[in-house]
C-alpha cells in the first residue's frame, strides 16, 4: 500500500460522521483527534458553553468540523471560525456569533504578535499612534455588557441573552501589563481612530487637536485605555 | 559544524556535542515561578507552536528566559511523514523562532499529523516502509537546510502497529537517521509505553539504535489502564521508566541532555524539579561509577569517556 493510500485510510476515520473504526486502537485515535477538537472549542468559547451548552453539543461540533475542518498548525486556531459557523447555524440566535467573535478576538489580542511596547517607546514626546494590537468589533447587541454580567454571575449565565443595542467595542493589549483592555466607543472616538488609521506612522497629538475634534478630552481617554499610545518624555 | 557536513554527528567539532543537562518544559504555569525558584534547571524545552505566532506575555517571558537558559523548540505540527507538502509559512516561523533563541538544535516527531490540508493535532504512526524512509529523509534534509541547524526526530508512542510495516520501527529510525543525516531524540517513556502495548523488550529496541546520533532524551509519565498504556505526559515518571533510563544511560556510555516532559495536569514547579533532580542524580551516579572504574584500570585499557 502506498504511503498516500495509508494516510487516506486514516483521514477517512477522522470525521465525526465516520462510523467507529473496527480496529480498537484506530478507534482510540478517533477518540483522541475528535476529543482534541471538542476540547479546544470548549476551552476557547467558555461563555457560549456556559450560556447555551447545546451549541457545543456533539452534533454542533461535528457539523462545525465538516464545514470548517482544522487546517491550522496551531491548536487553538482550529476553533477560529466558530463565529462563522454560528452565523450559518439557524438554531443559534444572532448574538451567539457575536459572542464567539468577542471570545476569539479576546484570545487573538492577548497573544497578538505585534510589539506595542516597542512602538510606544519609539514615539517622540507629543506623538501618538494606534496600538497595533487594536481590534474593533461592531455588534448589534450589547455583548460587552452581557459578558460582564456573565463573568460576575456565572451561575446565572445559563439561558441569559444580551440587550439589543448597537455597540462598537475596542479591544487592545495594554503595554503596561499585557492584559486585554475593553472599551465601548462612541462615534466621536471611532472617528478619531479611523482618522489615525488612514495615516501612516505616528501623528502629533497637537495636529490631531488642531484638525478639529468634537471632544478633545477623548484623546486622553483613548490614551488611558491604551487604544492610543503616546510618546513619553525620555 | 552542520551535521550534514560531517559523518560524525556528535564528533569533536559538532555544535551538539554539548550535554545541556536535565531540563523541564517551559509551560505557562511556570512563567513566574521559574524566575523565582532556587531549584536547578539546566535548560528549557518549548512547544514550538506555542511561540511561533504569539507575542504579548508569552513572548516577553521567552525573551527573559533565553537570557538565562538554552531553549530548544520541540514541535508537534511539522508532520514530517505526511504526503502533504511541507508548510512554508510554518518553516519560516520555526526558523525565526530558532534563530531568535539561538537554539543548538530543533526537534519534532517521526509521524504524520496532517493530510489533504487537514491537521489532526495528534501524532499518527507511519508505516516502516522503504517509501516512508525515503519520503521522510528527504523532508528532514530540507528542514535542516532551512533551519540551518541540526534537527532531531523523536520516536512516538503508537497504539497501532501498521500491517504495512516492511521492517521493524527501530530499523526505520536507523535508516532515516543515516539517510537524512539527522539526530535522534530518544523518548524513553515512549519506548516503554510501546514495549508494554506491543509486547517487545524495550532495551532490545534501544540497542538497535545508533548511539552516536542520540542527542537528547525525554522522560514522562503515562496512564496505565491495564490493557493499554496511554502516553499522557500527565504524571510523574514511573519506576520501570526510571530503570529503563538507567539501562539506557549505561548502554549509551555518556550523559545525555534529558527533559522531564510534563504537559498535562501540570503540578507545581518543585514537583517537576524533583523529577529533574532524580534524573540528574542517576546520571551523576552512573558516570561517577564509570570514572571510578576507569581509574582502577591500567592506563592503556581505560576507555575514553566522552561527555
Short mmCIF file of C-alpha atoms in Angstrom, two decimals:
data_model
loop_
_atom_site.label_atom_id
_atom_site.label_comp_id
_atom_site.label_asym_id
_atom_site.label_seq_id
_atom_site.Cartn_x
_atom_site.Cartn_y
_atom_site.Cartn_z
CA UNK A 1 0.00 0.00 0.00
CA UNK A 2 1.44 3.39 -0.84
CA UNK A 3 2.07 5.99 1.84
CA UNK A 4 -0.64 8.17 0.33
CA UNK A 5 -3.22 5.40 0.42
CA UNK A 6 -2.24 4.60 4.01
CA UNK A 7 -2.80 8.22 5.05
CA UNK A 8 -6.04 8.44 3.11
CA UNK A 9 -7.34 5.47 5.10
CA UNK A 10 -6.58 7.27 8.34
CA UNK A 11 -8.07 10.50 7.08
CA UNK A 12 -11.44 8.84 6.47
CA UNK A 13 -11.84 7.91 10.13
CA UNK A 14 -11.23 11.44 11.38
CA UNK A 15 -14.65 12.74 10.74
CA UNK A 16 -17.36 12.97 13.31
CA UNK A 17 -19.70 11.37 10.78
CA UNK A 18 -17.42 8.36 10.28
CA UNK A 19 -18.54 5.16 12.00
CA UNK A 20 -16.46 3.92 14.90
CA UNK A 21 -13.42 2.15 13.45
CA UNK A 22 -13.43 -1.64 13.60
CA UNK A 23 -9.91 -1.81 14.89
CA UNK A 24 -9.97 -0.92 18.58
CA UNK A 25 -6.75 1.07 18.50
CA UNK A 26 -7.79 3.04 15.41
CA UNK A 27 -11.00 3.84 17.28
CA UNK A 28 -8.81 5.10 20.14
CA UNK A 29 -7.13 7.53 17.75
CA UNK A 30 -10.55 8.63 16.50
CA UNK A 31 -11.41 9.45 20.09
CA UNK A 32 -8.16 11.39 20.64
CA UNK A 33 -8.41 13.51 17.48
CA UNK A 34 -12.09 14.35 17.78
CA UNK A 35 -11.62 14.85 21.51
CA UNK A 36 -8.90 17.47 20.89
CA UNK A 37 -11.28 19.27 18.57
CA UNK A 38 -14.14 19.27 21.05
CA UNK A 39 -11.86 20.25 23.94
CA UNK A 40 -10.40 23.24 22.15
CA UNK A 41 -13.79 24.66 21.20
CA UNK A 42 -15.00 24.32 24.78
CA UNK A 43 -11.80 25.98 26.03
CA UNK A 44 -11.88 28.85 23.52
CA UNK A 45 -15.62 29.62 23.90
CA UNK A 46 -16.31 29.06 27.60
CA UNK A 47 -19.06 31.68 27.82
CA UNK A 48 -21.01 30.11 24.96
CA UNK A 49 -20.65 26.80 26.77
CA UNK A 50 -21.96 28.43 29.93
CA UNK A 51 -24.94 30.16 28.33
CA UNK A 52 -26.09 27.62 25.79
CA UNK A 53 -24.39 24.27 26.19
CA UNK A 54 -26.44 22.85 23.33
CA UNK A 55 -24.37 24.90 20.89
CA UNK A 56 -21.36 22.82 21.87
CA UNK A 57 -23.16 19.51 21.57
CA UNK A 58 -21.56 16.63 19.70
CA UNK A 59 -23.84 17.33 16.74
CA UNK A 60 -22.93 21.02 16.52
CA UNK A 61 -19.19 20.37 16.85
CA UNK A 62 -19.43 17.63 14.27
CA UNK A 63 -21.19 20.00 11.88
CA UNK A 64 -18.58 22.71 12.54
CA UNK A 65 -15.81 20.20 11.83
CA UNK A 66 -17.34 19.21 8.48
CA UNK A 67 -17.89 22.83 7.41
CA UNK A 68 -14.60 24.22 8.75
CA UNK A 69 -12.13 21.34 9.06
CA UNK A 70 -8.97 22.05 11.04
CA UNK A 71 -6.22 23.34 8.78
CA UNK A 72 -4.01 25.44 11.02
CA UNK A 73 -0.82 24.12 12.59
CA UNK A 74 -1.54 25.90 15.86
CA UNK A 75 -4.01 24.01 18.00
CA UNK A 76 -6.20 26.89 19.22
CA UNK A 77 -6.66 28.15 15.67
CA UNK A 78 -8.78 25.14 14.77
CA UNK A 79 -11.62 26.97 16.50
CA UNK A 80 -11.02 30.30 14.75
CA UNK A 81 -14.08 30.20 12.51
CA UNK A 82 -16.59 29.12 15.11
CA UNK A 83 -18.34 32.52 14.83
CA UNK A 84 -18.71 31.98 11.07
CA UNK A 85 -20.27 28.61 11.78
CA UNK A 86 -22.75 30.10 14.27
CA UNK A 87 -23.76 32.73 11.69
CA UNK A 88 -24.81 29.87 9.39
CA UNK A 89 -26.47 27.93 12.18
CA UNK A 90 -30.23 28.63 12.11
CA UNK A 91 -30.74 27.37 15.66
CA UNK A 92 -28.27 29.87 17.08
CA UNK A 93 -29.61 33.32 17.94
CA UNK A 94 -27.56 36.03 16.18
CA UNK A 95 -25.96 37.24 19.40
CA UNK A 96 -24.12 33.91 19.77
CA UNK A 97 -21.98 34.54 16.71
CA UNK A 98 -21.21 37.99 18.14
CA UNK A 99 -20.23 36.42 21.46
CA UNK A 100 -17.99 33.99 19.58
CA UNK A 101 -16.36 36.93 17.77
CA UNK A 102 -15.76 38.53 21.18
CA UNK A 103 -14.22 35.38 22.67
CA UNK A 104 -11.96 34.73 19.69
CA UNK A 105 -10.82 38.35 19.50
CA UNK A 106 -10.04 38.39 23.21
CA UNK A 107 -7.68 35.46 22.62
CA UNK A 108 -6.08 36.88 19.50
CA UNK A 109 -5.48 40.33 21.01
CA UNK A 110 -3.96 38.81 24.17
CA UNK A 111 -1.47 36.89 22.06
CA UNK A 112 -1.11 39.36 19.18
CA UNK A 113 2.38 39.17 17.63
CA UNK A 114 2.86 42.96 17.40
CA UNK A 115 5.04 44.70 19.92
CA UNK A 116 3.05 47.61 21.36
CA UNK A 117 5.79 48.39 23.89
CA UNK A 118 8.40 48.85 21.18
CA UNK A 119 6.06 51.09 19.21
CA UNK A 120 5.23 53.20 22.26
CA UNK A 121 8.89 53.51 23.15
CA UNK A 122 9.74 54.64 19.62
CA UNK A 123 7.35 57.60 19.79
CA UNK A 124 8.68 61.06 20.42
CA UNK A 125 7.11 63.30 23.03
CA UNK A 126 3.77 64.58 21.76
CA UNK A 127 3.38 61.83 19.20
CA UNK A 128 0.55 59.35 19.27
CA UNK A 129 -0.08 56.16 17.36
CA UNK A 130 -2.67 53.44 17.28
CA UNK A 131 -1.95 50.44 19.49
CA UNK A 132 -1.00 47.78 16.90
CA UNK A 133 -3.00 45.14 18.79
CA UNK A 134 -6.24 47.13 18.35
CA UNK A 135 -9.27 45.22 17.14
CA UNK A 136 -12.65 46.90 16.61
CA UNK A 137 -15.81 44.82 16.86
CA UNK A 138 -19.20 46.09 15.77
CA UNK A 139 -22.17 44.36 17.41
CA UNK A 140 -25.94 44.59 17.02
CA UNK A 141 -26.20 43.56 20.69
CA UNK A 142 -24.55 44.87 23.84
CA UNK A 143 -22.13 41.96 24.02
CA UNK A 144 -19.64 43.64 26.40
CA UNK A 145 -22.37 44.26 28.99
CA UNK A 146 -23.61 40.68 28.63
CA UNK A 147 -20.06 39.33 29.08
CA UNK A 148 -19.55 41.48 32.14
CA UNK A 149 -22.72 40.20 33.80
CA UNK A 150 -21.87 36.59 32.87
CA UNK A 151 -18.39 36.92 34.31
CA UNK A 152 -19.71 38.49 37.52
CA UNK A 153 -22.52 35.96 37.97
CA UNK A 154 -21.54 32.79 36.13
CA UNK A 155 -24.22 30.71 37.84
CA UNK A 156 -26.91 32.97 36.38
CA UNK A 157 -25.47 32.96 32.85
CA UNK A 158 -27.33 29.94 31.53
CA UNK A 159 -30.15 30.94 29.24
CA UNK A 160 -29.35 34.66 29.50
CA UNK A 161 -29.28 36.97 26.50
CA UNK A 162 -27.93 40.45 25.72
CA UNK A 163 -29.84 43.66 25.17
CA UNK A 164 -30.28 44.65 21.54
CA UNK A 165 -28.16 47.79 21.27
CA UNK A 166 -25.64 48.65 18.53
CA UNK A 167 -22.20 48.59 20.17
CA UNK A 168 -18.72 49.36 18.95
CA UNK A 169 -16.02 47.74 21.06
CA UNK A 170 -12.26 48.31 21.01
CA UNK A 171 -10.01 45.58 22.36
CA UNK A 172 -6.30 46.22 22.84
CA UNK A 173 -3.44 44.74 24.80
CA UNK A 174 -2.06 47.04 27.46
CA UNK A 175 1.67 47.74 27.20
CA UNK A 176 1.67 48.20 30.98
CA UNK A 177 0.66 44.67 31.98
CA UNK A 178 -0.06 42.66 28.81
CA UNK A 179 -3.76 42.21 29.65
CA UNK A 180 -6.68 42.96 27.35
CA UNK A 181 -8.50 46.27 27.76
CA UNK A 182 -12.09 46.58 26.53
CA UNK A 183 -13.63 49.94 25.70
CA UNK A 184 -17.04 50.75 24.25
CA UNK A 185 -16.63 53.53 21.71
CA UNK A 186 -18.97 56.28 20.68
CA UNK A 187 -18.96 57.71 17.17
CA UNK A 188 -16.57 60.55 18.07
CA UNK A 189 -13.98 58.16 19.43
CA UNK A 190 -14.40 55.91 16.43
CA UNK A 191 -13.82 58.79 14.03
CA UNK A 192 -10.55 59.66 15.80
CA UNK A 193 -9.41 56.11 15.33
CA UNK A 194 -10.45 55.96 11.70
CA UNK A 195 -8.64 59.23 11.04
CA UNK A 196 -5.46 57.84 12.60
CA UNK A 197 -5.76 54.57 10.74
CA UNK A 198 -5.65 56.42 7.44
CA UNK A 199 -2.31 57.97 8.27
CA UNK A 200 0.92 56.08 8.08
CA UNK A 201 3.17 56.47 11.06
CA UNK A 202 2.59 58.41 14.28
CA UNK A 203 0.75 61.71 14.39
CA UNK A 204 1.35 64.69 16.54
CA UNK A 205 -1.28 64.99 19.24
CA UNK A 206 -1.42 68.73 18.57
CA UNK A 207 -2.06 68.21 14.83
CA UNK A 208 -4.96 65.97 15.69
CA UNK A 209 -6.37 68.54 18.08
CA UNK A 210 -5.89 71.30 15.52
CA UNK A 211 -7.76 69.19 12.97
CA UNK A 212 -10.94 69.84 14.92
CA UNK A 213 -12.25 67.17 17.22
CA UNK A 214 -15.67 67.38 18.82
CA UNK A 215 -14.40 66.27 22.20
CA UNK A 216 -10.63 66.77 22.67
CA UNK A 217 -10.72 65.02 26.06
CA UNK A 218 -11.44 61.81 24.17
CA UNK A 219 -7.83 61.62 23.05
CA UNK A 220 -6.67 61.40 26.65
CA UNK A 221 -9.33 58.78 27.39
CA UNK A 222 -8.17 56.73 24.42
CA UNK A 223 -4.60 57.03 25.67
CA UNK A 224 -5.61 55.96 29.20
CA UNK A 225 -7.35 52.92 27.70
CA UNK A 226 -4.17 52.06 25.76
CA UNK A 227 -6.07 52.33 22.47
CA UNK A 228 -3.73 55.17 21.57
CA UNK A 229 -0.07 55.04 22.50
CA UNK A 230 1.61 58.28 23.48
CA UNK A 231 5.27 59.13 23.36
CA UNK A 232 6.56 59.88 26.81
CA UNK A 233 9.36 62.26 27.74
CA UNK A 234 12.71 60.46 27.95
CA UNK B 1 29.61 22.42 12.01
CA UNK B 2 26.30 21.42 10.45
CA UNK B 3 25.67 17.67 10.75
CA UNK B 4 25.13 17.41 7.02
CA UNK B 5 28.77 18.29 6.56
CA UNK B 6 30.01 15.53 8.81
CA UNK B 7 29.73 11.80 9.10
CA UNK B 8 30.42 12.17 12.75
CA UNK B 9 27.33 13.96 14.02
CA UNK B 10 28.42 14.11 17.62
CA UNK B 11 32.10 14.43 16.90
CA UNK B 12 34.59 16.83 18.38
CA UNK B 13 33.56 19.78 16.26
CA UNK B 14 29.82 19.26 16.44
CA UNK B 15 27.84 22.08 17.99
CA UNK B 16 25.59 19.48 19.56
CA UNK B 17 28.29 17.61 21.44
CA UNK B 18 27.37 19.65 24.47
CA UNK B 19 25.24 17.98 27.12
CA UNK B 20 22.75 20.57 28.31
CA UNK B 21 21.94 18.64 31.49
CA UNK B 22 18.42 17.99 32.74
CA UNK B 23 15.71 20.42 31.70
CA UNK B 24 11.98 20.93 32.01
CA UNK B 25 9.19 22.03 29.73
CA UNK B 26 8.61 25.78 29.75
CA UNK B 27 4.87 25.87 30.47
CA UNK B 28 2.57 28.83 31.07
CA UNK B 29 2.09 27.71 34.67
CA UNK B 30 5.80 28.35 35.31
CA UNK B 31 6.07 31.77 33.66
CA UNK B 32 6.54 33.46 37.03
CA UNK B 33 7.85 30.75 39.32
CA UNK B 34 10.68 29.71 37.05
CA UNK B 35 12.43 33.05 37.59
CA UNK B 36 11.89 32.94 41.32
CA UNK B 37 12.94 29.40 42.10
CA UNK B 38 16.28 28.41 43.55
CA UNK B 39 15.93 24.90 42.13
CA UNK B 40 18.40 23.75 39.49
CA UNK B 41 17.01 23.98 35.97
CA UNK B 42 19.63 23.34 33.33
CA UNK B 43 17.69 24.17 30.15
CA UNK B 44 14.17 24.56 28.80
CA UNK B 45 12.14 22.95 26.05
CA UNK B 46 9.23 24.80 24.46
CA UNK B 47 6.45 23.56 22.23
CA UNK B 48 7.42 25.47 19.10
CA UNK B 49 3.86 26.20 18.00
CA UNK B 50 3.10 27.94 21.32
CA UNK B 51 5.61 30.67 20.48
CA UNK B 52 5.71 30.82 16.70
CA UNK B 53 2.69 33.09 16.28
CA UNK B 54 2.26 34.77 19.57
CA UNK B 55 3.51 37.98 21.17
CA UNK B 56 2.40 39.54 24.43
CA UNK B 57 3.24 37.87 27.72
CA UNK B 58 4.45 34.55 26.27
CA UNK B 59 6.93 36.35 24.04
CA UNK B 60 8.16 38.65 26.79
CA UNK B 61 8.65 35.77 29.17
CA UNK B 62 10.51 33.85 26.47
CA UNK B 63 12.81 36.82 25.94
CA UNK B 64 13.58 36.82 29.65
CA UNK B 65 14.08 33.08 29.75
CA UNK B 66 16.53 32.95 26.87
CA UNK B 67 18.89 35.22 28.81
CA UNK B 68 19.13 32.51 31.49
CA UNK B 69 18.74 29.16 29.74
CA UNK B 70 19.35 27.33 26.49
CA UNK B 71 15.94 26.77 24.94
CA UNK B 72 15.10 24.04 22.45
CA UNK B 73 11.96 24.28 20.27
CA UNK B 74 10.16 20.93 20.11
CA UNK B 75 7.31 20.90 17.62
CA UNK B 76 4.17 18.82 17.21
CA UNK B 77 2.82 20.01 13.86
CA UNK B 78 5.66 19.71 11.35
CA UNK B 79 4.05 16.46 10.13
CA UNK B 80 7.29 15.11 8.73
CA UNK B 81 5.72 11.98 7.37
CA UNK B 82 2.70 13.50 5.66
CA UNK B 83 2.37 13.31 1.90
CA UNK B 84 1.17 16.93 2.03
CA UNK B 85 3.91 19.42 1.12
CA UNK B 86 5.90 20.92 3.98
CA UNK B 87 4.24 24.14 5.10
CA UNK B 88 6.50 27.05 4.07
CA UNK B 89 4.88 29.51 6.49
CA UNK B 90 5.44 27.04 9.31
CA UNK B 91 9.08 26.56 8.39
CA UNK B 92 9.69 30.31 8.14
CA UNK B 93 8.24 30.89 11.59
CA UNK B 94 10.11 27.92 13.05
CA UNK B 95 13.38 29.24 11.67
CA UNK B 96 12.65 32.71 13.06
CA UNK B 97 11.98 31.17 16.45
CA UNK B 98 15.12 29.01 16.41
CA UNK B 99 17.25 31.98 15.31
CA UNK B 100 15.70 34.19 17.99
CA UNK B 101 16.55 31.59 20.64
CA UNK B 102 19.89 30.66 19.05
CA UNK B 103 18.86 27.07 19.70
CA UNK B 104 21.58 24.44 19.22
CA UNK B 105 19.00 22.13 17.63
CA UNK B 106 15.29 21.80 16.89
CA UNK B 107 13.14 18.68 17.17
CA UNK B 108 9.81 17.23 16.13
CA UNK B 109 8.22 13.81 15.83
CA UNK B 110 8.63 10.93 13.43
CA UNK B 111 4.96 10.69 12.46
CA UNK B 112 2.31 12.32 10.33
CA UNK B 113 -0.31 14.68 11.72
CA UNK B 114 -1.97 16.08 8.60
CA UNK B 115 -3.41 15.01 5.29
CA UNK B 116 -5.14 16.82 2.46
CA UNK B 117 -4.68 20.15 4.24
CA UNK B 118 -6.37 18.93 7.44
CA UNK B 119 -4.38 18.82 10.66
CA UNK B 120 -5.26 16.32 13.36
CA UNK B 121 -3.18 17.69 16.22
CA UNK B 122 -2.23 14.15 17.10
CA UNK B 123 0.83 12.08 16.23
CA UNK B 124 -0.03 9.22 13.93
CA UNK B 125 2.26 6.27 13.23
CA UNK B 126 4.00 5.91 9.91
CA UNK B 127 4.42 2.53 8.32
CA UNK B 128 8.01 1.26 8.33
CA UNK B 129 8.49 1.04 4.59
CA UNK B 130 11.14 1.94 2.07
CA UNK B 131 8.83 4.59 0.65
CA UNK B 132 8.29 6.18 4.07
CA UNK B 133 12.02 6.19 4.82
CA UNK B 134 12.83 7.91 1.53
CA UNK B 135 9.98 10.37 1.88
CA UNK B 136 10.74 11.39 5.46
CA UNK B 137 14.51 11.53 4.95
CA UNK B 138 14.19 13.93 2.04
CA UNK B 139 11.88 16.18 4.03
CA UNK B 140 14.21 16.19 7.04
CA UNK B 141 17.09 17.29 4.82
CA UNK B 142 15.01 20.17 3.55
CA UNK B 143 14.02 21.12 7.09
CA UNK B 144 17.64 21.05 8.26
CA UNK B 145 18.76 23.15 5.32
CA UNK B 146 16.02 25.67 6.04
CA UNK B 147 16.71 25.85 9.77
CA UNK B 148 20.49 25.98 9.33
CA UNK B 149 20.98 23.88 12.41
CA UNK B 150 20.73 20.22 13.46
CA UNK B 151 17.34 18.60 13.62
CA UNK B 152 16.30 15.69 15.84
CA UNK B 153 13.40 13.32 15.29
CA UNK B 154 11.55 11.80 18.21
CA UNK B 155 10.17 8.26 18.35
CA UNK B 156 6.46 8.40 19.16
CA UNK B 157 4.24 6.23 21.28
CA UNK B 158 1.92 4.43 18.87
CA UNK B 159 -1.15 2.43 19.82
CA UNK B 160 -1.33 0.78 16.43
CA UNK B 161 1.31 -1.15 14.51
CA UNK B 162 0.63 -0.79 10.80
CA UNK B 163 0.10 -4.01 8.88
CA UNK B 164 2.05 -2.30 6.09
CA UNK B 165 5.36 -2.48 8.01
CA UNK B 166 8.17 -3.97 5.90
CA UNK B 167 10.67 -3.94 8.79
CA UNK B 168 10.71 -3.04 12.49
CA UNK B 169 10.34 0.56 13.66
CA UNK B 170 13.90 0.61 15.04
CA UNK B 171 15.20 -0.27 11.58
CA UNK B 172 13.18 2.55 10.06
CA UNK B 173 14.61 5.01 12.58
CA UNK B 174 18.17 3.84 11.81
CA UNK B 175 17.66 4.20 8.08
CA UNK B 176 16.18 7.69 8.39
CA UNK B 177 18.91 8.91 10.72
CA UNK B 178 21.53 7.73 8.25
CA UNK B 179 19.82 8.88 5.08
CA UNK B 180 18.81 12.29 6.44
CA UNK B 181 21.99 12.66 8.49
CA UNK B 182 19.97 13.91 11.42
CA UNK B 183 19.77 13.27 15.14
CA UNK B 184 17.54 11.29 17.47
CA UNK B 185 15.56 12.50 20.45
CA UNK B 186 15.01 9.15 22.12
CA UNK B 187 11.86 9.27 24.22
CA UNK B 188 12.50 6.59 26.82
CA UNK B 189 8.92 6.71 28.11
CA UNK B 190 7.59 6.19 24.57
CA UNK B 191 9.81 3.15 24.14
CA UNK B 192 8.48 1.77 27.43
CA UNK B 193 4.84 2.52 26.52
CA UNK B 194 5.24 0.81 23.13
CA UNK B 195 7.08 -2.16 24.64
CA UNK B 196 4.20 -2.77 27.04
CA UNK B 197 1.46 -2.13 24.47
CA UNK B 198 3.02 -4.26 21.74
CA UNK B 199 4.99 -6.83 23.72
CA UNK B 200 8.66 -6.35 22.99
CA UNK B 201 11.79 -5.79 25.04
CA UNK B 202 12.47 -2.08 25.45
CA UNK B 203 16.27 -2.35 25.72
CA UNK B 204 16.39 -4.58 22.62
CA UNK B 205 14.69 -1.74 20.77
CA UNK B 206 17.13 0.83 22.15
CA UNK B 207 20.20 -1.31 21.44
CA UNK B 208 19.25 -1.39 17.76
CA UNK B 209 19.64 2.40 17.53
CA UNK B 210 22.82 4.31 16.67
CA UNK B 211 24.32 5.66 19.89
CA UNK B 212 26.22 8.40 18.16
CA UNK B 213 23.06 10.08 16.87
CA UNK B 214 21.23 10.33 20.17
CA UNK B 215 21.30 14.00 21.19
CA UNK B 216 18.54 14.11 23.77
CA UNK B 217 16.02 12.06 25.69
CA UNK B 218 12.56 12.60 27.16
CA UNK B 219 11.21 11.18 30.38
CA UNK B 220 7.49 11.41 31.09
CA UNK B 221 4.56 9.90 32.92
CA UNK B 222 1.73 7.90 31.41
CA UNK B 223 -1.64 6.39 32.26
CA UNK B 224 -1.58 2.63 32.76
CA UNK B 225 -5.07 1.36 32.13
CA UNK B 226 -4.04 -2.29 32.40
CA UNK B 227 -4.79 -3.49 28.89
CA UNK B 228 -3.22 -0.38 27.39
CA UNK B 229 -0.90 2.40 28.48
CA UNK B 230 -1.75 5.89 27.22
CA UNK B 231 1.11 8.34 26.84
CA UNK B 232 -0.48 11.25 28.67
CA UNK B 233 2.58 13.23 29.87
CA UNK B 234 0.35 13.92 32.81
CA UNK B 235 2.07 12.25 35.72
CA UNK B 236 5.38 11.50 37.35
CA UNK B 237 7.83 9.14 35.69
CA UNK B 238 7.15 5.59 36.86
CA UNK B 239 9.80 3.27 38.31
CA UNK B 240 10.09 0.97 35.28
CA UNK B 241 10.83 4.02 33.11
CA UNK B 242 13.48 5.22 35.58
CA UNK B 243 15.01 1.73 35.40
CA UNK B 244 14.94 1.83 31.61
CA UNK B 245 16.56 5.27 31.69
CA UNK B 246 19.39 3.87 33.80
CA UNK B 247 19.87 0.90 31.48
CA UNK B 248 19.78 3.25 28.50
CA UNK B 249 22.46 5.51 30.01
CA UNK B 250 24.72 2.58 30.82
CA UNK B 251 24.40 1.39 27.24
CA UNK B 252 24.85 4.91 25.82
CA UNK B 253 28.07 5.36 27.77
CA UNK B 254 27.76 9.11 28.32
CA UNK B 255 25.44 11.63 29.96
CA UNK B 256 22.77 12.97 27.65
CA UNK B 257 20.57 16.05 27.50
CA UNK B 258 17.39 14.99 29.29
CA UNK B 259 13.97 16.56 29.56
CA UNK B 260 11.26 15.94 32.10
CA UNK B 261 8.17 16.15 29.88
CA UNK B 262 5.08 17.02 31.95
CA UNK B 263 2.43 18.59 29.71
CA UNK B 264 -0.91 17.82 31.33
CA UNK B 265 -2.23 18.18 34.89
CA UNK B 266 0.97 20.09 35.48
CA UNK B 267 1.92 20.25 39.17
CA UNK B 268 3.85 22.99 40.93
CA UNK B 269 7.36 23.66 39.71
CA UNK B 270 9.02 21.98 42.69
CA UNK B 271 7.48 18.63 41.82
CA UNK B 272 8.76 18.77 38.24
CA UNK B 273 12.16 19.87 39.55
CA UNK B 274 12.15 16.86 41.89
CA UNK B 275 11.91 14.66 38.80
CA UNK B 276 14.74 16.59 37.14
CA UNK B 277 16.88 16.19 40.26
CA UNK B 278 16.33 12.45 40.18
CA UNK B 279 17.39 12.23 36.53
CA UNK B 280 20.47 14.28 37.31
CA UNK B 281 21.33 12.07 40.29
CA UNK B 282 21.03 8.96 38.13
CA UNK B 283 23.40 10.40 35.53
CA UNK B 284 25.84 11.56 38.17
CA UNK B 285 25.81 8.16 39.88
CA UNK B 286 26.34 6.15 36.70
CA UNK B 287 29.11 8.30 35.31
CA UNK B 288 30.85 8.67 38.64
CA UNK B 289 30.89 4.84 38.82
CA UNK B 290 32.35 4.71 35.34
CA UNK B 291 35.03 7.20 36.15
CA UNK B 292 35.95 5.22 39.27
CA UNK B 293 36.08 2.01 37.23
CA UNK B 294 38.32 3.53 34.59
CA UNK B 295 40.65 4.91 37.22
CA UNK B 296 41.14 1.37 38.53
CA UNK B 297 42.17 0.01 35.14
CA UNK B 298 45.73 0.07 33.72
CA UNK B 299 46.21 3.27 31.75
CA UNK B 300 46.28 1.57 28.32
CA UNK B 301 42.93 -0.10 28.95
CA UNK B 302 40.98 2.91 30.31
CA UNK B 303 38.08 3.68 27.97
CA UNK B 304 37.64 7.27 26.89
CA UNK B 305 34.56 8.78 28.38
CA UNK B 306 33.11 11.35 26.06
CA UNK B 307 30.92 13.85 27.79
#
